XYZ file of C-alpha atoms in Angstrom:
724
model
C 20.634 116.402 -94.440
C 17.890 114.837 -93.465
C 16.115 111.648 -94.875
C 12.666 111.518 -95.158
C 10.900 109.175 -92.518
C 10.082 105.778 -94.176
C 7.238 103.859 -93.230
C 6.998 99.666 -93.325
C 3.823 98.179 -93.593
C 3.468 96.389 -90.746
C 4.926 92.517 -90.836
C 2.702 90.038 -88.027
C 5.222 87.151 -87.299
C 3.728 83.786 -87.059
C 2.743 82.662 -83.892
C 5.569 80.425 -81.816
C 4.046 77.012 -80.722
C 4.173 76.435 -77.187
C 7.329 74.684 -75.721
C 6.889 70.820 -75.284
C 6.183 69.944 -71.902
C 7.888 66.830 -71.145
C 5.537 64.517 -67.812
C 8.256 65.269 -64.689
C 9.661 62.174 -64.561
C 11.053 62.369 -67.865
C 12.557 66.165 -67.420
C 16.432 66.320 -66.438
C 16.997 68.049 -63.349
C 18.516 64.653 -61.947
C 19.561 63.725 -58.409
C 23.062 63.509 -56.915
C 22.647 59.766 -56.495
C 21.147 59.683 -59.792
C 24.702 60.925 -61.401
C 26.459 58.884 -58.782
C 25.161 55.503 -60.248
C 25.237 56.630 -63.880
C 29.058 57.342 -63.786
C 29.246 54.026 -61.966
C 27.099 52.067 -64.018
C 29.324 54.033 -67.284
C 32.959 53.144 -65.835
C 31.827 49.455 -66.115
C 30.728 49.156 -69.416
C 33.777 51.209 -70.298
C 35.800 48.811 -67.980
C 33.930 45.913 -69.422
C 34.262 46.652 -72.888
C 38.185 47.299 -72.292
C 38.747 44.091 -71.316
C 36.262 42.273 -73.415
C 38.782 43.842 -76.310
C 41.746 43.525 -74.286
C 40.932 39.265 -74.111
C 40.449 39.522 -77.475
C 36.576 38.327 -77.337
C 34.114 38.780 -80.451
C 31.477 40.942 -79.066
C 32.787 42.825 -76.668
C 29.525 44.885 -77.294
C 27.732 42.209 -75.136
C 30.176 42.642 -72.169
C 29.343 46.250 -72.475
C 25.753 45.598 -72.599
C 25.569 43.046 -69.664
C 27.248 45.799 -67.276
C 24.488 48.133 -67.658
C 22.008 44.774 -67.288
C 22.792 44.150 -64.064
C 23.451 47.932 -63.053
C 21.366 48.814 -59.358
C 21.622 51.285 -57.143
C 21.941 48.746 -54.355
C 26.039 47.012 -54.638
C 24.265 44.028 -53.164
C 21.670 43.546 -56.117
C 24.786 43.830 -58.402
C 26.077 41.396 -57.274
C 23.810 39.058 -57.122
C 22.237 39.601 -60.096
C 25.369 39.098 -61.563
C 25.798 35.774 -59.916
C 22.114 34.574 -61.419
C 23.231 36.061 -64.969
C 25.960 33.649 -64.596
C 24.479 30.870 -63.937
C 21.266 30.977 -66.215
C 24.215 32.124 -68.830
C 26.034 29.058 -68.577
C 22.679 26.690 -68.482
C 21.918 27.942 -71.250
C 24.877 27.822 -73.166
C 24.971 23.571 -72.716
C 21.464 23.853 -73.689
C 22.321 25.114 -76.916
C 25.459 23.132 -77.006
C 23.037 20.002 -76.562
C 21.129 20.975 -78.615
C 22.026 21.805 -81.655
C 24.331 19.944 -83.381
C 22.294 16.925 -82.900
C 19.112 18.757 -84.540
C 20.819 21.040 -87.208
C 20.143 19.021 -89.805
C 16.390 18.897 -88.911
C 15.364 22.746 -88.111
C 11.388 21.669 -87.596
C 12.791 19.562 -84.885
C 15.186 22.298 -83.592
C 13.521 24.730 -83.467
C 10.902 22.568 -81.380
C 13.531 21.944 -78.640
C 14.575 25.334 -78.331
C 11.073 26.562 -77.876
C 10.379 24.049 -75.283
C 13.218 25.145 -73.437
C 12.585 28.296 -73.178
C 8.814 27.890 -72.446
C 10.122 25.371 -69.741
C 12.481 27.809 -67.846
C 10.161 30.530 -68.142
C 7.763 28.441 -66.467
C 10.095 27.383 -63.318
C 11.113 30.660 -63.647
C 7.441 32.296 -62.883
C 7.205 29.573 -59.907
C 10.124 30.997 -57.948
C 8.976 34.743 -57.948
C 11.879 35.942 -56.356
C 15.368 37.282 -58.027
C 16.720 33.829 -58.081
C 14.266 33.471 -61.054
C 16.469 35.919 -63.384
C 18.732 32.834 -63.249
C 15.825 30.485 -64.847
C 14.575 32.967 -67.081
C 18.259 33.926 -68.699
C 19.157 29.767 -68.934
C 15.990 29.887 -71.615
C 16.450 32.570 -73.770
C 20.275 31.877 -73.540
C 20.323 28.671 -75.131
C 17.599 30.817 -78.103
C 20.171 33.678 -78.096
C 23.245 30.751 -78.497
C 21.493 28.030 -80.568
C 19.397 29.869 -83.325
C 22.199 32.271 -84.995
C 24.389 29.265 -84.844
C 21.586 27.014 -87.238
C 23.691 27.766 -90.689
C 27.276 27.352 -88.512
C 26.679 24.479 -86.034
C 30.694 23.704 -85.772
C 31.007 26.971 -84.526
C 28.929 26.561 -82.002
C 30.936 25.661 -78.831
C 33.266 28.699 -79.730
C 30.527 31.090 -79.593
C 28.751 29.547 -76.493
C 31.665 29.937 -74.965
C 32.695 33.581 -75.809
C 29.315 34.424 -74.612
C 29.578 33.413 -71.543
C 32.911 35.089 -70.786
C 31.642 38.369 -72.255
C 28.957 37.537 -69.586
C 31.317 37.180 -67.233
C 33.593 39.656 -67.986
C 31.003 42.510 -68.206
C 29.572 40.560 -64.721
C 33.012 40.807 -63.165
C 32.999 44.644 -64.122
C 29.979 45.605 -62.806
C 30.801 44.082 -59.102
C 33.947 45.846 -59.542
C 33.210 49.358 -60.307
C 29.381 49.177 -57.626
C 31.399 47.716 -54.951
C 34.443 49.627 -54.995
C 33.222 52.917 -55.818
C 31.210 54.216 -53.185
C 29.515 51.020 -52.723
C 25.885 51.575 -51.996
C 24.315 49.125 -49.030
C 21.591 47.445 -48.930
C 21.111 48.075 -44.925
C 19.222 51.556 -45.586
C 16.800 50.014 -47.212
C 15.853 46.595 -45.554
C 16.229 48.173 -42.082
C 14.056 51.050 -42.821
C 11.750 48.218 -43.944
C 11.987 46.273 -41.079
C 11.255 49.350 -38.974
C 8.734 49.785 -41.161
C 6.893 47.077 -40.973
C 7.438 47.266 -36.740
C 6.114 50.070 -36.633
C 2.666 49.441 -38.734
C 2.040 46.718 -36.278
C 2.897 48.634 -33.349
C 0.820 50.977 -34.977
C -2.236 48.554 -35.249
C -2.232 47.462 -31.989
C -2.387 50.363 -30.548
C -5.167 51.147 -32.654
C -6.385 47.921 -30.850
C -6.289 49.289 -27.547
C -7.253 52.942 -28.279
C -10.753 51.134 -30.138
C -9.401 53.056 -33.281
C -9.925 52.012 -36.735
C -6.449 50.296 -37.947
C -7.247 49.250 -41.474
C -4.821 51.272 -43.181
C -2.054 49.668 -41.115
C -2.844 46.241 -41.792
C -3.151 46.642 -45.081
C 0.959 48.168 -45.014
C 1.619 44.880 -42.698
C 1.181 42.850 -45.469
C 2.510 44.905 -48.073
C 5.687 45.608 -45.972
C 6.349 41.476 -45.468
C 6.286 40.542 -48.489
C 8.814 43.735 -49.808
C 10.910 42.494 -47.454
C 10.773 38.685 -48.496
C 12.155 39.899 -51.933
C 14.358 42.547 -50.883
C 15.968 40.090 -48.492
C 16.907 38.280 -50.968
C 20.031 40.161 -51.836
C 21.011 40.535 -48.061
C 23.408 37.005 -48.672
C 25.825 39.396 -51.142
C 25.897 43.017 -49.280
C 29.561 44.886 -48.916
C 28.523 45.419 -45.231
C 27.796 43.652 -42.160
C 23.670 43.139 -42.938
C 25.138 40.030 -45.121
C 26.262 37.871 -41.549
C 22.425 38.693 -40.086
C 20.457 37.385 -43.215
C 19.155 34.510 -40.778
C 18.099 37.064 -37.740
C 16.370 39.172 -41.025
C 14.228 36.080 -42.449
C 13.694 34.647 -39.091
C 11.985 38.212 -37.744
C 9.852 38.405 -41.275
C 8.712 35.156 -40.545
C 7.933 36.810 -36.845
C 6.490 39.477 -37.616
C 3.913 37.686 -40.207
C 2.900 34.976 -37.662
C 2.000 38.744 -35.279
C -0.907 39.455 -38.417
C -3.656 37.250 -38.293
C -2.598 37.249 -33.867
C -3.724 40.874 -34.414
C -6.502 39.939 -36.457
C -7.747 37.703 -33.380
C -7.344 40.045 -30.783
C -9.333 42.715 -32.786
C -12.092 40.625 -33.305
C -12.201 38.918 -29.716
C -12.170 43.034 -28.024
C -14.579 44.236 -30.289
C -17.302 41.090 -29.150
C -16.092 41.705 -24.808
C -17.131 45.522 -25.471
C -20.038 44.379 -27.536
C -21.058 41.934 -24.870
C -21.868 45.010 -22.169
C -18.482 46.793 -22.104
C -14.506 46.961 -22.168
C -14.042 45.376 -18.779
C -11.680 46.959 -16.576
C -9.020 44.798 -15.964
C -8.851 44.408 -20.258
C -8.650 47.890 -19.920
C -6.386 48.290 -17.733
C -3.736 45.383 -19.501
C -3.915 47.757 -22.558
C -3.050 50.305 -21.198
C -0.248 49.133 -19.906
C 0.656 47.061 -23.055
C 0.826 50.297 -25.127
C 3.971 52.117 -23.589
C 5.247 48.224 -23.269
C 5.952 47.969 -26.466
C 7.880 51.281 -27.036
C 10.882 50.034 -24.959
C 13.570 48.196 -26.165
C 14.465 44.743 -25.559
C 16.251 44.454 -22.647
C 13.247 47.014 -20.913
C 10.913 45.045 -22.145
C 12.151 41.428 -21.863
C 12.575 43.101 -18.144
C 9.237 43.487 -17.757
C 7.399 40.924 -19.200
C 7.253 38.063 -16.576
C 4.643 41.197 -14.749
C 2.828 42.098 -17.761
C 2.701 37.938 -18.157
C 0.945 37.787 -14.698
C -1.882 40.529 -15.442
C -2.166 38.824 -18.684
C -3.001 35.323 -16.973
C -4.943 37.467 -14.137
C -8.093 37.581 -16.797
C -8.619 33.937 -16.859
C -7.578 33.642 -13.306
C -9.286 32.471 -9.990
C -11.567 35.721 -9.814
C -12.631 36.197 -13.736
C -14.054 32.302 -13.561
C -15.830 33.547 -9.972
C -17.105 36.781 -11.677
C -18.702 34.978 -14.707
C -19.604 31.548 -13.407
C -23.019 32.010 -14.965
C -21.588 33.381 -18.286
C -19.890 30.510 -19.853
C -20.191 32.722 -23.532
C -17.944 35.497 -22.102
C -15.543 33.556 -19.916
C -15.016 31.605 -23.143
C -14.543 35.192 -24.726
C -11.561 35.973 -22.129
C -9.742 32.297 -22.057
C -9.862 32.936 -26.216
C -8.607 36.580 -25.613
C -5.893 36.039 -23.522
C -4.186 32.740 -25.974
C -4.079 35.306 -28.460
C -2.974 38.093 -26.713
C -0.481 35.589 -25.062
C 1.041 34.973 -28.280
C 0.953 37.980 -29.921
C 2.882 39.635 -27.033
C 5.207 36.550 -26.784
C 5.309 37.503 -30.992
C 6.080 41.500 -30.309
C 9.559 40.125 -28.197
C 11.081 37.725 -29.935
C 10.666 40.798 -33.252
C 12.442 43.159 -30.611
C 15.097 40.557 -29.422
C 15.820 39.926 -32.920
C 15.867 43.820 -34.291
C 18.341 43.996 -30.961
C 20.401 41.189 -32.580
C 20.349 43.126 -36.273
C 21.828 45.894 -34.688
C 24.339 43.502 -32.920
C 25.568 41.919 -35.992
C 25.908 45.439 -37.856
C 28.264 46.499 -35.204
C 30.430 42.922 -35.965
C 29.836 41.437 -32.966
C 28.757 37.211 -33.796
C 24.739 36.232 -34.327
C 23.365 34.687 -31.660
C 21.662 31.465 -33.236
C 18.383 31.439 -32.894
C 16.400 27.801 -34.125
C 13.306 28.423 -36.426
C 11.202 25.717 -38.187
C 11.400 25.977 -41.512
C 7.907 26.526 -43.390
C 6.677 23.821 -45.041
C 5.876 24.732 -48.574
C 6.114 27.733 -50.407
C 5.858 31.239 -49.017
C 4.831 33.415 -51.811
C 1.790 32.559 -53.841
C 2.401 30.762 -56.668
C 0.231 29.707 -59.812
C 1.542 27.260 -61.666
C -1.293 27.387 -64.084
C -0.568 30.814 -65.342
C 3.159 29.563 -65.219
C 2.234 27.216 -67.659
C 0.181 29.213 -69.694
C 2.324 31.974 -70.244
C 5.484 29.280 -71.342
C 2.721 27.862 -73.452
C 2.299 31.666 -74.907
C 6.293 31.691 -75.415
C 6.170 28.359 -77.307
C 3.657 29.330 -79.601
C 5.389 33.080 -80.313
C 8.546 31.494 -80.952
C 7.419 28.420 -83.231
C 5.568 30.854 -85.512
C 9.261 33.230 -85.725
C 10.608 29.880 -86.909
C 7.564 28.649 -89.198
C 8.196 31.878 -90.906
C 11.861 31.894 -91.432
C 11.682 28.224 -92.630
C 9.024 28.645 -94.894
C 10.230 31.953 -96.584
C 14.499 31.664 -95.869
C 14.429 35.143 -94.471
C 17.912 35.682 -93.343
C 16.441 37.700 -90.190
C 14.033 35.204 -89.221
C 16.480 34.087 -86.101
C 16.895 38.162 -84.890
C 13.348 37.641 -85.217
C 12.631 33.904 -82.934
C 15.454 35.626 -80.459
C 13.169 38.457 -79.742
C 10.217 36.646 -79.265
C 11.863 34.340 -76.881
C 13.245 37.433 -75.032
C 10.074 39.027 -74.805
C 7.821 36.622 -73.593
C 9.849 36.076 -70.577
C 10.709 39.241 -69.285
C 6.895 40.388 -68.831
C 5.405 37.359 -68.496
C 5.045 38.088 -64.392
C 1.867 40.972 -65.888
C -1.502 39.971 -65.756
C -1.559 41.763 -69.705
C 2.011 41.419 -70.549
C 1.089 43.702 -73.942
C 1.033 47.175 -72.837
C 4.488 46.667 -71.844
C 5.527 44.560 -74.537
C 4.422 48.090 -76.532
C 5.937 50.216 -74.253
C 9.522 48.112 -75.470
C 8.962 48.420 -78.794
C 8.420 52.180 -79.228
C 10.899 53.110 -77.248
C 13.348 51.058 -78.786
C 12.225 52.500 -82.276
C 13.191 55.873 -80.388
C 16.260 54.740 -79.941
C 16.492 53.716 -83.719
C 18.090 57.241 -85.134
C 20.506 57.049 -82.078
C 21.591 53.370 -82.995
C 22.270 53.997 -86.714
C 23.978 57.856 -86.065
C 26.252 55.734 -83.483
C 27.138 52.471 -85.530
C 27.031 54.396 -89.381
C 28.503 57.506 -88.158
C 30.607 57.600 -85.243
C 32.018 54.218 -84.409
C 33.710 54.231 -87.797
C 35.929 57.026 -86.144
C 36.516 55.510 -83.074
C 40.495 54.729 -82.607
C 41.281 53.738 -79.282
C 39.216 53.238 -75.475
C 39.288 57.520 -74.841
C 37.291 58.526 -78.319
C 34.809 55.080 -77.536
C 34.202 56.702 -74.086
C 33.563 60.517 -75.710
C 31.546 58.968 -77.980
C 29.634 57.202 -75.671
C 29.330 59.620 -72.602
C 26.980 62.261 -74.206
C 24.200 59.586 -74.549
C 24.505 57.257 -71.678
C 25.695 59.391 -68.905
C 21.873 60.834 -69.464
C 19.971 57.393 -70.123
C 22.090 56.077 -67.025
C 20.327 58.741 -64.732
C 16.963 57.992 -65.875
C 17.729 54.412 -65.346
C 18.487 55.593 -61.948
C 14.962 57.447 -61.839
C 12.472 54.170 -60.914
C 9.743 56.075 -62.689
C 11.791 56.810 -66.432
C 13.289 53.151 -65.521
C 10.898 51.424 -67.551
C 12.023 53.696 -70.698
C 15.415 54.223 -69.745
C 16.267 50.505 -70.235
C 14.799 49.707 -73.799
C 16.156 53.261 -75.090
C 19.478 52.331 -74.487
C 19.841 48.479 -75.423
C 18.319 49.818 -78.567
C 21.160 51.622 -78.885
C 23.724 49.083 -77.555
C 21.924 46.526 -79.742
C 23.061 48.341 -82.667
C 26.807 48.412 -81.196
C 27.119 44.626 -81.274
C 26.885 45.284 -85.522
C 29.771 46.640 -84.889
C 31.683 43.864 -83.739
C 30.787 41.900 -86.736
C 31.891 43.849 -89.278
C 28.189 44.739 -90.783
C 28.080 48.156 -89.947
C 26.198 49.219 -93.054
C 22.992 50.822 -93.663
C 21.181 47.506 -95.292
C 22.322 45.713 -92.314
C 21.108 47.989 -89.891
C 17.402 48.106 -91.565
C 17.729 44.337 -91.764
C 18.696 43.385 -88.083
C 15.851 46.045 -86.996
C 13.359 44.509 -89.011
C 14.229 41.383 -87.846
C 14.268 42.544 -84.477
C 10.694 44.385 -84.349
C 9.128 41.665 -86.133
C 9.870 39.122 -82.850
C 9.283 41.722 -80.644
C 5.689 41.987 -82.741
C 4.601 38.431 -82.448
C 5.302 38.751 -79.334
C 3.163 41.449 -78.682
C 0.468 39.769 -80.782
C 0.355 36.034 -79.246
C 0.500 36.874 -76.234
C -2.653 39.437 -76.846
C -4.546 36.815 -77.880
C -3.536 33.295 -75.018
C -2.011 35.359 -72.171
C -3.362 38.466 -71.386
C -6.251 38.822 -68.594
C -7.909 41.122 -66.721
C -7.099 42.509 -63.171
C -10.674 40.462 -62.111
C -9.811 37.689 -63.581
C -6.179 37.785 -61.767
C -8.248 38.805 -58.728
C -10.579 35.890 -58.633
C -8.323 33.362 -58.868
C -5.732 34.339 -56.258
C -9.161 33.956 -54.766
C -10.083 30.503 -55.173
C -6.634 29.617 -54.331
C -7.055 30.438 -51.387
C -10.164 29.022 -50.558
C -8.611 25.883 -51.943
C -5.510 25.786 -49.010
C -8.422 26.171 -46.574
C -9.640 23.542 -48.036
C -7.654 21.314 -47.636
C -6.597 23.005 -44.029
C -10.475 21.633 -42.904
C -9.629 17.875 -44.778
C -6.503 16.719 -44.170
C -5.644 16.361 -40.647
C -2.112 16.669 -41.484
C -2.580 19.882 -42.099
C -0.901 21.636 -38.783
C 2.653 21.613 -39.446
C 1.922 23.748 -43.067
C 0.320 27.242 -40.721
C 3.263 29.217 -41.572
C 3.820 28.795 -45.150
C -0.326 29.151 -45.637
C 0.314 32.244 -43.290
C 3.172 33.957 -45.491
C 1.058 32.866 -48.978
C -1.649 33.971 -47.293
C 0.063 37.848 -46.500
C 1.452 37.591 -50.243
C -1.952 36.958 -51.432
C -3.662 39.714 -49.811
C -0.387 42.014 -50.943
C -1.688 41.316 -54.884
C -4.949 41.215 -54.096
C -5.540 45.072 -53.338
C -4.018 46.512 -55.993
C -5.765 44.600 -59.011
C -9.363 45.311 -56.987
C -8.085 48.828 -57.149
C -7.170 48.859 -60.748
C -10.922 47.155 -60.997
C -13.036 50.112 -59.599
C -12.506 48.752 -56.602
C -15.190 45.526 -56.446
C -14.636 41.994 -58.377
C -17.644 40.000 -58.923
C -16.866 36.200 -57.310
C -14.233 37.790 -54.816
C -15.881 39.476 -51.548
C -15.475 42.993 -50.296
C -15.540 42.348 -46.837
C -12.033 42.281 -44.598
C -8.812 40.180 -46.358
C -7.865 39.384 -43.209
C -10.903 36.921 -42.735
C -9.350 33.766 -44.431
C -6.110 34.657 -42.829
C -7.877 34.487 -39.385
C -9.793 31.279 -40.465
C -6.596 29.461 -42.354
C -4.903 29.995 -38.705
C -7.579 28.712 -36.423
C -8.196 26.071 -38.427
C -4.256 25.145 -38.026
C -4.855 25.138 -34.552
C -7.647 22.860 -34.388
C -5.792 20.229 -36.609
C -2.828 21.215 -34.474
C -4.588 20.138 -31.601
C -6.794 17.496 -32.523
C -4.745 14.137 -31.318
C -4.946 15.779 -27.836
C -8.390 16.019 -27.298
C -10.149 12.955 -28.191
C -13.171 13.630 -27.176
C -13.686 16.206 -29.277
C -11.818 14.756 -32.286
C -13.669 11.542 -32.064
C -17.184 14.005 -31.410
C -17.984 17.037 -32.942
C -14.504 18.565 -34.791
C -15.230 16.019 -38.244
C -18.309 17.144 -39.036
C -17.624 20.407 -38.321
C -14.416 20.475 -40.615
C -16.360 18.736 -43.237
C -19.132 21.157 -43.056
C -16.727 24.170 -43.567
C -14.865 22.160 -46.432
C -17.827 21.534 -48.366
C -19.145 25.213 -48.460
C -15.572 26.123 -49.660
C -15.909 23.784 -52.254
C -18.975 26.000 -53.217
C -17.577 29.004 -53.295
C -14.357 27.070 -55.299
C -17.174 26.293 -57.502
C -18.247 29.868 -58.273
C -22.127 28.920 -56.829
C -23.892 31.933 -55.883
C -25.190 31.379 -52.590
C -22.249 30.327 -51.241
C -20.075 33.638 -52.303
C -22.030 35.505 -49.673
C -22.785 34.226 -45.890
C -21.995 30.392 -44.876
C -25.025 28.566 -44.639
C -26.926 28.526 -41.284
C -26.064 24.543 -40.919
C -22.472 25.410 -40.322
C -22.875 27.859 -37.235
C -25.065 24.963 -35.820
C -21.855 22.934 -35.679
C -19.715 25.432 -34.670
C -22.098 25.989 -31.723
C -22.190 22.650 -30.811
C -18.749 22.308 -31.208
C -17.828 24.585 -28.406
C -20.789 23.284 -26.481
C -18.939 19.317 -26.942
C -15.514 21.449 -25.567
C -16.618 22.371 -22.520
C -19.056 19.904 -21.992
C -15.961 16.873 -21.808
C -14.409 18.948 -18.909
C -17.258 19.970 -16.680
C -16.333 17.774 -13.796
C -12.438 19.856 -13.473
C -13.818 23.254 -12.858
C -11.991 25.000 -15.865
C -10.803 24.734 -19.208
C -6.961 23.198 -19.111
C -3.888 24.871 -20.836
C -3.951 22.052 -23.625
C -7.867 22.913 -24.606
C -7.263 26.791 -24.837
C -6.065 26.585 -28.873
C -8.967 24.865 -29.179
C -11.783 26.636 -28.039
C -9.488 30.025 -29.047
C -9.927 28.251 -32.709
C -13.776 27.324 -32.191
C -14.389 30.724 -31.233
C -12.119 32.622 -33.774
C -13.848 30.498 -36.680
C -17.678 31.603 -35.583
C -16.368 34.829 -35.090
C -15.103 35.106 -38.368
C -17.936 33.655 -40.427
C -20.767 34.958 -38.519
C -19.519 37.977 -36.680
C -22.839 39.178 -36.247
C -24.436 36.049 -34.486
C -25.296 36.307 -31.144
C -24.316 34.253 -28.305
C -24.515 30.614 -28.499
C -26.483 28.636 -25.785
C -23.384 27.094 -23.935
C -23.813 24.299 -20.589
C -23.070 26.091 -18.218
C -20.866 23.138 -16.475
C -17.343 24.364 -15.727
C -17.958 25.269 -12.101
C -15.255 25.828 -9.285
C -13.912 22.823 -7.793
C -14.298 24.352 -4.088
C -18.037 25.642 -4.667
C -19.275 23.118 -6.397
C -17.689 20.566 -3.252
C -19.535 23.046 -0.657
C -22.707 22.671 -2.744
C -22.522 18.845 -2.049
C -24.738 17.697 0.858
C-alpha cells in the first residue's frame, strides 16, 4: 500500500547570529610556558590556603590572593616581590596599630591620619620608580586595609594586623617555594638577552657612523634598552641562578653602556662636521674602517689589538696632521675634538666587552673580579616630585570623600569604599591618565561578580576538604591564570581573578549570603568609582602635558649644570636620567601625533650632548685658569639665561638660540687657542675643554659657518726656524 505524497509548506528558519570573534589576545590556545605558569601559580595558591587553614588563620583566602599577587613568570621577580610585600605589610600593619587605637573615638582625625599615611607612602613609591616602590605603596594601603575595618573594634586590631602579616607571609612563602623549586624560570635569559641587544644596538649605531648611514632607529633602541635593563636588574639579587652573583658587573655594564650614548652622538656630529669641511680625510676613514671589525672581537682579542688602534687614533692629532693643517685652526680643532670623543668611546666599549666576559665567567661559577666604579651622585631615573605630590593629594581627597560619606550616613560598607579608594588611587598613580585603567579594572571586576556569586553562594558551601576546594577552583583559576601569564591579557585577567578571590574572603568571615555579597560589592564598587572620579578631576593629564613637563625638567637640570661650578660630579647621574627621559618622551610625543607644542622636535640627543659638554667644562675649569677667569663664565651665564627663557615658555627661546650665544662660544674657543699660542699645540689637559666648547657650538648652532680663530698654535720647530 502506497501512501500519498505529503507536501509541507516551506519553513524558513531565522538566520543564526554570526559567532562572536574574540580579540586574538583573549582567544585560548595557550603556550606551554603559559600553562606551566598557571599550574605553578595555582599550586602555590592551594598550598598557601592549606597552610593558612592548617595554622588556624582567620582568613586563609588572603594567603591565596597573595600567592597570585606575587606570581610572575620569573622566579627572581617572585622572590623580590615577596620580600617587598612582606616589608610593606609589616610597616603598614605597624602604622595601623599605632594610629587606630588612639584615634578610634575621633573618626574624623583617624580618617585624616590614615589618608595622610596612604598619600605619603604613595609619594615615596612614585619617587622610586623601581620594583622597590611596591614596598612603599603596600605600606600605605595596608594600613587602610587593616585600619578602616577595625574602627568599630579597635581592641581586635593587633590580632588582625598580626594575622594579616602571617597570612601574607604564608602566601609569599608558598609562591617562593613553588616558583623557585618547580621548573624555575631564571632571569638569566631576559637579562643577558637585553644586555646583548643593548650592546648590539650600540655596535650597530657605531657601524652606521663609520659607514655614514642614518642610525636614528639604533639611537632610540639604545635609550629604551638601558632603561628597561635598569628596572629589570633590580630583581637580579633574588634570582635562582648564578646570575645573582653578577649583579655588580651588570650594574657597572649598564652605566658604561649609558656613558657611550653621548660619546656616540658626539663622534657622529664631529664626523659630519669634518665631512662638511671638504670630505672625509683619508686617515680618519682608514681608522673607521679598522674600528668596524674590532667591535665584533671578543674581549681578549679586543684587548690585544687595542694598543695598535690607540696609536692610530693618536695619529689623528700627531705632528703630520699638525703640519698639514697648520693654517686651518678650525680643522685642527675638529680633529682634536674627534680624537678626544672617539678615544673615550672606544675605551668605554672595551670596558663593556670586558664586563660582558666577566658576567659569562660568573654564570659558570667563577669568582667575579672586583672593579671600582664611582657611584652616580643623584637618582638614576627621572623623578617628578610635583606629580608625586599631586598624586598623593588625589589619593588623600578620594579617601576623605569616602570617609565623609561613611561617617555622615553610617553606611556599614563605608570601610570597604575607603579601602578600595586607597588601593585604586595607588595602583595606577604612575600613569599620565589613570582613569582608563581604573575603569578597565572596574569593568573586569564587574564581569567577575557572577563567578564570585557562584563560588560564595553555591560552590564553597559544598567544599569539605582541600581536594574538593582544588576541584572547585581549578576550572576558573587555571584558565584565568594562563591569561595572567600572557602579557597582552594580564591587565584584564588580574582584576577578574582578584574579583573572584575577593568574594571568597566573605566565606572566611561567615558572611556567605546574598545580602552580604551585594553589600560588599557595592562598597567596593563605590570606592573604585570615587577613586576614578577624583582622579579625573584632579590628577588626569594628557601625554602632551607630561612631555612638556619632562622637557622642562631637562632644561632646569641643564641650567643647574651651567651655573653651578660643582656640578661636574653629577655628570653620570645626569646622563642616566637623560636617557630615561628620552625613553619617557618618545611614546608621549608619538601619542600626541608626533609633535608637542613647547617640546622641540629636533634630535632628542641634543640635550644629552649639551649636558655632557657642560659637565666636561665644569670638570676642567679648575685646571684651566685662563679659560675659567676669562670667557667661560659669561658663556655659561648666557647659556643659563637662554635655558631659563625656555623653561618660562618664551616663544622666541623655543626656536634657535640667540646669536649672542654664538659670539660667546667663539670668544671662548678663541681664548682657549690664544692661551696656548706659544706652546706649539693644545696640551692634553685642554683637549676636553676644546671638545666640549666645539660640541656646544655644534649642538646649538649646527649650521653656523666655521669661526674666525687665531692661527697662533704652530709647531715649535717651525717657529724656531722662522726666527732671525
